[in-house]
Amino acid sequence: MSGRREDYLFWRLAHFLSNEGGYRLIRANENQTELWFENKKNKNARLIRLVRFDLDWANKIKRDIQILSVQSEKIRKHLFVKKLTVLNLYISTYLPVDDYEYLIENNELSNEKVTIETVVMANENTYEALKAVGQILDNQLDFQIDSDYDESEIASLKTSIHKKASQQLKEERQLFEYSKPFFAYAFMAIQVIVFLLLEVNGGSTNTETLIKFGAKYNPLILEGEWWRFITPVFLHIGILHLVMNTLALYYLGIAVEKMFGRTRFLWIYLFSGFTGTLASFVFTGNLSAGASGAIFGCFGALLYLGVVYPQVFFRTMGMNVIVLIGINLVFGFSVSGIDNAGHIGGLLGGFLATGIVHFPKKHRSLQQAGFVIITAAVVSTMLYFGYHSDRPEVVNNLAEKQMKKGEMEEAYRLLSDYVATDKGNEITYFHLSLLEIYREQYAAAKEHLQQAIRLNPDFHEAQFNLAFLYYEAEDLEQAKKHVQKALSLYEDEKYEALLKKLETQ
């Protein structure tokens, strides 16, 4: 029957690409006369378009390639690649009757970003064309083609290819549906419960309440409260913060837990929360809380999917994930009050944590061991830097220890030398003012308290101590101003007593 040889050749090539060439069937038209294959590793022909198409005139090829060029550009953008090479392979009973070679030789329908290599394979040039395709694929196509075939032989090839594609699709679905989520829902519930506890115990935006419940607060971490690397994950500052992170956990957390399973998700989420807090501890001195680091860890887990299964990643969620990460990081750098160090730390932690456990029922022992070593090195380095650098929190903590031991002169020299380098924060200046009061250097103490307040106008202890110094200097107006400010920030019996004393004078 006319055309059965070419039909067999079409499906024989498709079978080779699918089973021997490392390609994956990604698209087929309704009549199954046009098949698309992808192999990310083959730069010479990442995409192959295989067409069973009886050609007559060259213009037919030209119009088809023009349409293909537009389609290929859309695919290039979707795959997020700078350049894309497409092998366009026609299987025809006869070659076109007019001159078509100029379209192929000049490659005139390609551009800087999309290259279309076209091969026409017909009865007259089958083995010559097979050789040309083999050179492009860097793989010899040495199978023989007879003059005619039974329909059953062609059907057998079709069945084999569709079975392979169906199996690949099934494996992909299993990749995204490994288990039912549990811990993602549990963490959402814990977040809401803890938020309610914060609200009834002083408010989720109250600094003292947040510190009491375990927010990241560098001075207390330096004092030995290591659990503050984890507890901030479950605290949120304000209802908007809670809602945004709970929604993110609902969409991202559930997807990651379904993909990696409950135990792996528990490890990824908590370790990401830890590395997010650790990065915040090392790079910022601000009090912080929230599940953002752990949620960015879920992004890191999805990026790991992109490294291990790039074709699956970019064909499904890849571009959305990358765009979301980019938007969140740009937003974090452009808006004040967002702990971007924690976000980046969580992202890195999620990627490393996922690399350690890999995918369920799949093992890459050497690679996983490498991730363990890298993770241990990163965490150890950050912990060492966090506890031993000359950051204000570290210096302040050392000075506090010296003061508790009665080593006042040593603490004074340490803080004086440190503020001379312009590195101190409000706590540094506050501690230095205490030592200056001890040394009866009241003018210097007043100056350093004012500097502490400039750095943090809501520092109520500094406001009170400055009020007391003004009181001692008989500047009652300034004393009253600062003690009222201290009381507006925090209710304390000492503050109230001083205000009453000032109001009676």
mmCIF file of C-alpha atoms in Angstrom, residues 180-438:
data_model
loop_
_atom_site.group_PDB
_atom_site.id
_atom_site.type_symbol
_atom_site.label_atom_id
_atom_site.label_comp_id
_atom_site.label_asym_id
_atom_site.label_seq_id
_atom_site.Cartn_x
_atom_site.Cartn_y
_atom_site.Cartn_z
ATOM 1 C CA LYS A 180 -0.858 13.132 51.256
ATOM 2 C CA PRO A 181 0.052 16.257 53.222
ATOM 3 C CA PHE A 182 -0.160 16.352 57.014
ATOM 4 C CA PHE A 183 2.580 18.562 58.456
ATOM 5 C CA ALA A 184 1.777 21.514 56.176
ATOM 6 C CA TYR A 185 -1.724 21.633 57.673
ATOM 7 C CA ALA A 186 -0.297 21.096 61.164
ATOM 8 C CA PHE A 187 2.107 24.028 60.796
ATOM 9 C CA MET A 188 -0.719 26.254 59.561
ATOM 10 C CA ALA A 189 -2.754 25.376 62.649
ATOM 11 C CA ILE A 190 0.236 25.967 64.958
ATOM 12 C CA GLN A 191 0.854 29.384 63.378
ATOM 13 C CA VAL A 192 -2.723 30.472 64.034
ATOM 14 C CA ILE A 193 -2.769 29.126 67.612
ATOM 15 C CA VAL A 194 0.540 30.799 68.504
ATOM 16 C CA PHE A 195 -0.661 34.060 66.949
ATOM 17 C CA LEU A 196 -3.751 34.009 69.172
ATOM 18 C CA LEU A 197 -1.542 33.363 72.205
ATOM 19 C CA LEU A 198 0.593 36.357 71.252
ATOM 20 C CA GLU A 199 -2.486 38.549 70.926
ATOM 21 C CA VAL A 200 -3.838 37.680 74.375
ATOM 22 C CA ASN A 201 -0.417 38.089 75.999
ATOM 23 C CA GLY A 202 0.438 41.603 74.937
ATOM 24 C CA GLY A 203 -0.001 41.604 71.158
ATOM 25 C CA SER A 204 1.822 40.119 68.185
ATOM 26 C CA THR A 205 3.483 43.461 67.426
ATOM 27 C CA ASN A 206 4.718 44.004 70.989
ATOM 28 C CA THR A 207 8.492 43.593 71.168
ATOM 29 C CA GLU A 208 8.543 42.245 74.734
ATOM 30 C CA THR A 209 5.845 39.692 73.916
ATOM 31 C CA LEU A 210 7.673 38.508 70.811
ATOM 32 C CA ILE A 211 10.927 38.116 72.723
ATOM 33 C CA LYS A 212 9.121 36.269 75.518
ATOM 34 C CA PHE A 213 7.633 33.786 73.035
ATOM 35 C CA GLY A 214 10.952 33.127 71.273
ATOM 36 C CA ALA A 215 11.503 35.638 68.448
ATOM 37 C CA LYS A 216 14.960 35.909 66.942
ATOM 38 C CA TYR A 217 16.779 38.319 69.257
ATOM 39 C CA ASN A 218 20.532 38.274 68.814
ATOM 40 C CA PRO A 219 21.578 39.261 72.361
ATOM 41 C CA LEU A 220 19.654 36.335 73.872
ATOM 42 C CA ILE A 221 20.940 33.899 71.243
ATOM 43 C CA LEU A 222 24.449 34.993 72.191
ATOM 44 C CA GLU A 223 23.518 34.372 75.820
ATOM 45 C CA GLY A 224 22.897 30.735 74.950
ATOM 46 C CA GLU A 225 19.208 30.602 73.983
ATOM 47 C CA TRP A 226 19.882 28.447 70.914
ATOM 48 C CA TRP A 227 16.204 27.464 70.564
ATOM 49 C CA ARG A 228 15.574 30.915 69.103
ATOM 50 C CA PHE A 229 16.949 29.563 65.820
ATOM 51 C CA ILE A 230 13.709 27.521 65.494
ATOM 52 C CA THR A 231 10.938 29.181 67.548
ATOM 53 C CA PRO A 232 10.685 32.307 65.318
ATOM 54 C CA VAL A 233 9.305 30.080 62.532
ATOM 55 C CA PHE A 234 5.993 29.808 64.413
ATOM 56 C CA LEU A 235 5.632 33.498 65.374
ATOM 57 C CA HIS A 236 4.145 36.232 63.201
ATOM 58 C CA ILE A 237 4.149 39.995 63.598
ATOM 59 C CA GLY A 238 0.649 41.265 62.837
ATOM 60 C CA ILE A 239 -2.352 39.699 61.118
ATOM 61 C CA LEU A 240 -1.160 40.517 57.557
ATOM 62 C CA HIS A 241 2.135 38.736 58.181
ATOM 63 C CA LEU A 242 0.240 35.680 59.437
ATOM 64 C CA VAL A 243 -2.225 35.629 56.525
ATOM 65 C CA MET A 244 0.466 35.988 53.839
ATOM 66 C CA ASN A 245 2.669 33.248 55.273
ATOM 67 C CA THR A 246 -0.261 30.913 55.914
ATOM 68 C CA LEU A 247 -1.429 31.289 52.311
ATOM 69 C CA ALA A 248 2.121 30.687 51.057
ATOM 70 C CA LEU A 249 2.389 27.590 53.244
ATOM 71 C CA TYR A 250 -0.957 26.347 51.937
ATOM 72 C CA TYR A 251 0.107 26.527 48.298
ATOM 73 C CA LEU A 252 3.833 25.818 48.548
ATOM 74 C CA GLY A 253 4.029 23.610 51.622
ATOM 75 C CA ILE A 254 1.309 21.222 50.492
ATOM 76 C CA ALA A 255 2.924 20.872 47.044
ATOM 77 C CA VAL A 256 6.342 20.125 48.543
ATOM 78 C CA GLU A 257 4.970 17.665 51.111
ATOM 79 C CA LYS A 258 3.017 15.816 48.416
ATOM 80 C CA MET A 259 6.173 15.611 46.350
ATOM 81 C CA PHE A 260 8.721 14.617 48.999
ATOM 82 C CA GLY A 261 6.609 12.916 51.651
ATOM 83 C CA ARG A 262 5.885 13.820 55.260
ATOM 84 C CA THR A 263 9.224 13.024 56.883
ATOM 85 C CA ARG A 264 11.281 14.750 54.213
ATOM 86 C CA PHE A 265 8.982 17.785 54.266
ATOM 87 C CA LEU A 266 9.301 18.030 58.059
ATOM 88 C CA TRP A 267 13.095 18.029 57.718
ATOM 89 C CA ILE A 268 13.134 20.492 54.786
ATOM 90 C CA TYR A 269 10.725 22.930 56.440
ATOM 91 C CA LEU A 270 12.362 23.004 59.882
ATOM 92 C CA PHE A 271 15.923 23.047 58.565
ATOM 93 C CA SER A 272 15.036 25.903 56.193
ATOM 94 C CA GLY A 273 13.504 27.788 59.100
ATOM 95 C CA PHE A 274 16.725 27.242 61.050
ATOM 96 C CA THR A 275 19.015 28.411 58.221
ATOM 97 C CA GLY A 276 16.763 31.406 57.586
ATOM 98 C CA THR A 277 17.021 32.455 61.231
ATOM 99 C CA LEU A 278 20.759 31.711 61.231
ATOM 100 C CA ALA A 279 21.326 33.968 58.214
ATOM 101 C CA SER A 280 19.262 36.687 59.880
ATOM 102 C CA PHE A 281 21.313 36.248 63.077
ATOM 103 C CA VAL A 282 24.566 36.632 61.147
ATOM 104 C CA PHE A 283 23.644 39.478 58.799
ATOM 105 C CA THR A 284 21.031 41.576 60.649
ATOM 106 C CA GLY A 285 20.682 42.734 64.226
ATOM 107 C CA ASN A 286 16.939 43.351 64.101
ATOM 108 C CA LEU A 287 14.399 41.351 66.040
ATOM 109 C CA SER A 288 12.570 39.066 63.609
ATOM 110 C CA ALA A 289 9.987 36.302 63.430
ATOM 111 C CA GLY A 290 7.912 34.461 60.843
ATOM 112 C CA ALA A 291 7.781 31.372 58.648
ATOM 113 C CA SER A 292 9.215 33.172 55.610
ATOM 114 C CA GLY A 293 12.595 31.413 55.801
ATOM 115 C CA ALA A 294 10.903 28.008 55.951
ATOM 116 C CA ILE A 295 8.577 28.950 53.089
ATOM 117 C CA PHE A 296 11.544 30.048 50.989
ATOM 118 C CA GLY A 297 12.970 26.642 51.860
ATOM 119 C CA CYS A 298 10.010 25.152 49.979
ATOM 120 C CA PHE A 299 11.087 27.244 46.987
ATOM 121 C CA GLY A 300 14.563 25.788 47.458
ATOM 122 C CA ALA A 301 13.104 22.264 47.360
ATOM 123 C CA LEU A 302 11.390 23.074 44.059
ATOM 124 C CA LEU A 303 14.647 24.466 42.660
ATOM 125 C CA TYR A 304 16.255 21.144 43.554
ATOM 126 C CA LEU A 305 13.567 19.494 41.432
ATOM 127 C CA GLY A 306 14.668 21.822 38.630
ATOM 128 C CA VAL A 307 18.280 20.657 38.950
ATOM 129 C CA VAL A 308 17.478 16.932 39.056
ATOM 130 C CA TYR A 309 14.544 16.944 36.598
ATOM 131 C CA PRO A 310 14.987 20.137 34.549
ATOM 132 C CA GLN A 311 12.668 19.073 31.729
ATOM 133 C CA VAL A 312 9.840 18.229 34.140
ATOM 134 C CA PHE A 313 10.474 21.408 36.124
ATOM 135 C CA PHE A 314 10.345 23.819 33.193
ATOM 136 C CA ARG A 315 7.481 22.001 31.531
ATOM 137 C CA THR A 316 5.332 22.276 34.666
ATOM 138 C CA MET A 317 6.061 24.987 37.246
ATOM 139 C CA GLY A 318 9.593 26.162 36.492
ATOM 140 C CA MET A 319 9.046 29.672 35.202
ATOM 141 C CA ASN A 320 6.368 30.419 37.811
ATOM 142 C CA VAL A 321 8.709 29.374 40.631
ATOM 143 C CA ILE A 322 11.626 31.431 39.319
ATOM 144 C CA VAL A 323 9.451 34.510 38.778
ATOM 145 C CA LEU A 324 7.922 34.232 42.277
ATOM 146 C CA ILE A 325 11.356 33.933 43.888
ATOM 147 C CA GLY A 326 12.586 36.933 41.927
ATOM 148 C CA ILE A 327 9.563 39.069 42.800
ATOM 149 C CA ASN A 328 9.852 38.219 46.502
ATOM 150 C CA LEU A 329 13.577 38.972 46.645
ATOM 151 C CA VAL A 330 13.246 42.263 44.743
ATOM 152 C CA PHE A 331 10.346 43.248 46.999
ATOM 153 C CA GLY A 332 12.402 42.342 50.051
ATOM 154 C CA PHE A 333 15.357 44.475 48.961
ATOM 155 C CA SER A 334 13.195 47.461 48.018
ATOM 156 C CA VAL A 335 10.911 47.574 51.086
ATOM 157 C CA SER A 336 12.256 48.296 54.557
ATOM 158 C CA GLY A 337 11.490 45.985 57.461
ATOM 159 C CA ILE A 338 11.698 42.746 55.452
ATOM 160 C CA ASP A 339 14.338 40.249 56.549
ATOM 161 C CA ASN A 340 15.813 39.343 53.166
ATOM 162 C CA ALA A 341 18.787 37.636 54.787
ATOM 163 C CA GLY A 342 16.328 35.211 56.364
ATOM 164 C CA HIS A 343 14.646 34.644 52.979
ATOM 165 C CA ILE A 344 17.909 33.877 51.197
ATOM 166 C CA GLY A 345 19.108 31.713 54.085
ATOM 167 C CA GLY A 346 15.873 29.733 53.960
ATOM 168 C CA LEU A 347 16.107 29.338 50.171
ATOM 169 C CA LEU A 348 19.650 27.967 50.431
ATOM 170 C CA GLY A 349 18.720 25.784 53.398
ATOM 171 C CA GLY A 350 15.760 24.285 51.539
ATOM 172 C CA PHE A 351 17.929 23.424 48.538
ATOM 173 C CA LEU A 352 20.634 21.832 50.703
ATOM 174 C CA ALA A 353 18.154 19.967 52.911
ATOM 175 C CA THR A 354 16.442 18.505 49.842
ATOM 176 C CA GLY A 355 19.784 17.485 48.359
ATOM 177 C CA ILE A 356 20.553 15.525 51.536
ATOM 178 C CA VAL A 357 17.334 13.466 51.467
ATOM 179 C CA HIS A 358 16.766 13.468 47.658
ATOM 180 C CA PHE A 359 13.460 12.074 46.333
ATOM 181 C CA PRO A 360 11.422 9.259 47.910
ATOM 182 C CA LYS A 361 12.465 5.761 46.821
ATOM 183 C CA LYS A 362 15.393 7.208 44.882
ATOM 184 C CA HIS A 363 18.978 7.315 46.067
ATOM 185 C CA ARG A 364 22.137 9.066 44.915
ATOM 186 C CA SER A 365 24.449 8.133 47.773
ATOM 187 C CA LEU A 366 27.567 9.968 46.597
ATOM 188 C CA GLN A 367 25.645 13.129 45.726
ATOM 189 C CA GLN A 368 23.714 13.053 49.015
ATOM 190 C CA ALA A 369 26.962 12.618 50.956
ATOM 191 C CA GLY A 370 28.327 15.666 49.132
ATOM 192 C CA PHE A 371 25.282 17.686 50.186
ATOM 193 C CA VAL A 372 25.828 16.608 53.813
ATOM 194 C CA ILE A 373 29.440 17.832 53.718
ATOM 195 C CA ILE A 374 28.537 21.145 52.040
ATOM 196 C CA THR A 375 25.654 21.744 54.450
ATOM 197 C CA ALA A 376 27.806 21.023 57.501
ATOM 198 C CA ALA A 377 30.491 23.396 56.210
ATOM 199 C CA VAL A 378 28.000 26.206 55.485
ATOM 200 C CA VAL A 379 26.218 25.920 58.850
ATOM 201 C CA SER A 380 29.470 25.644 60.818
ATOM 202 C CA THR A 381 30.958 28.685 59.084
ATOM 203 C CA MET A 382 27.856 30.790 59.688
ATOM 204 C CA LEU A 383 27.609 29.747 63.343
ATOM 205 C CA TYR A 384 31.275 30.557 63.917
ATOM 206 C CA PHE A 385 30.945 33.938 62.241
ATOM 207 C CA GLY A 386 27.728 34.668 64.129
ATOM 208 C CA TYR A 387 29.258 33.969 67.530
ATOM 209 C CA HIS A 388 32.796 35.273 66.965
ATOM 210 C CA SER A 389 32.689 38.303 64.645
ATOM 211 C CA ASP A 390 32.923 41.949 65.713
ATOM 212 C CA ARG A 391 29.245 42.600 65.040
ATOM 213 C CA PRO A 392 27.535 44.855 67.630
ATOM 214 C CA GLU A 393 25.576 41.954 69.145
ATOM 215 C CA VAL A 394 28.746 39.948 69.772
ATOM 216 C CA VAL A 395 30.655 42.896 71.262
ATOM 217 C CA ASN A 396 27.656 43.920 73.391
ATOM 218 C CA ASN A 397 27.309 40.384 74.708
ATOM 219 C CA LEU A 398 30.986 40.222 75.678
ATOM 220 C CA ALA A 399 30.729 43.605 77.414
ATOM 221 C CA GLU A 400 27.645 42.427 79.361
ATOM 222 C CA LYS A 401 29.526 39.373 80.598
ATOM 223 C CA GLN A 402 32.439 41.543 81.704
ATOM 224 C CA MET A 403 30.069 43.886 83.538
ATOM 225 C CA LYS A 404 28.384 40.976 85.338
ATOM 226 C CA LYS A 405 31.817 39.784 86.482
ATOM 227 C CA GLY A 406 32.630 43.285 87.793
ATOM 228 C CA GLU A 407 35.250 43.886 85.079
ATOM 229 C CA MET A 408 34.032 47.432 84.480
ATOM 230 C CA GLU A 409 37.264 48.891 83.133
ATOM 231 C CA GLU A 410 37.726 46.067 80.646
ATOM 232 C CA ALA A 411 34.115 46.518 79.457
ATOM 233 C CA TYR A 412 34.593 50.295 79.215
ATOM 234 C CA ARG A 413 37.750 49.936 77.089
ATOM 235 C CA LEU A 414 36.073 47.360 74.850
ATOM 236 C CA LEU A 415 33.015 49.542 74.120
ATOM 237 C CA SER A 416 34.948 52.822 73.864
ATOM 238 C CA ASP A 417 37.329 51.347 71.300
ATOM 239 C CA TYR A 418 34.411 49.792 69.418
ATOM 240 C CA VAL A 419 32.279 52.952 69.085
ATOM 241 C CA ALA A 420 35.394 54.783 67.898
ATOM 242 C CA THR A 421 35.110 52.624 64.732
ATOM 243 C CA ASP A 422 31.470 53.757 64.198
ATOM 244 C CA LYS A 423 30.210 50.166 64.379
ATOM 245 C CA GLY A 424 28.060 50.325 67.509
ATOM 246 C CA ASN A 425 24.269 50.048 67.690
ATOM 247 C CA GLU A 426 21.834 51.481 70.257
ATOM 248 C CA ILE A 427 22.641 48.720 72.774
ATOM 249 C CA THR A 428 26.367 49.482 72.470
ATOM 250 C CA TYR A 429 25.826 53.157 73.292
ATOM 251 C CA PHE A 430 23.429 52.280 76.111
ATOM 252 C CA HIS A 431 25.928 49.932 77.792
ATOM 253 C CA LEU A 432 28.686 52.484 77.337
ATOM 254 C CA SER A 433 26.507 55.149 79.015
ATOM 255 C CA LEU A 434 25.982 52.832 82.011
ATOM 256 C CA LEU A 435 29.723 52.441 82.404
ATOM 257 C CA GLU A 436 30.194 56.202 82.075
ATOM 258 C CA ILE A 437 27.618 56.798 84.813
ATOM 259 C CA TYR A 438 29.583 54.298 86.928
#
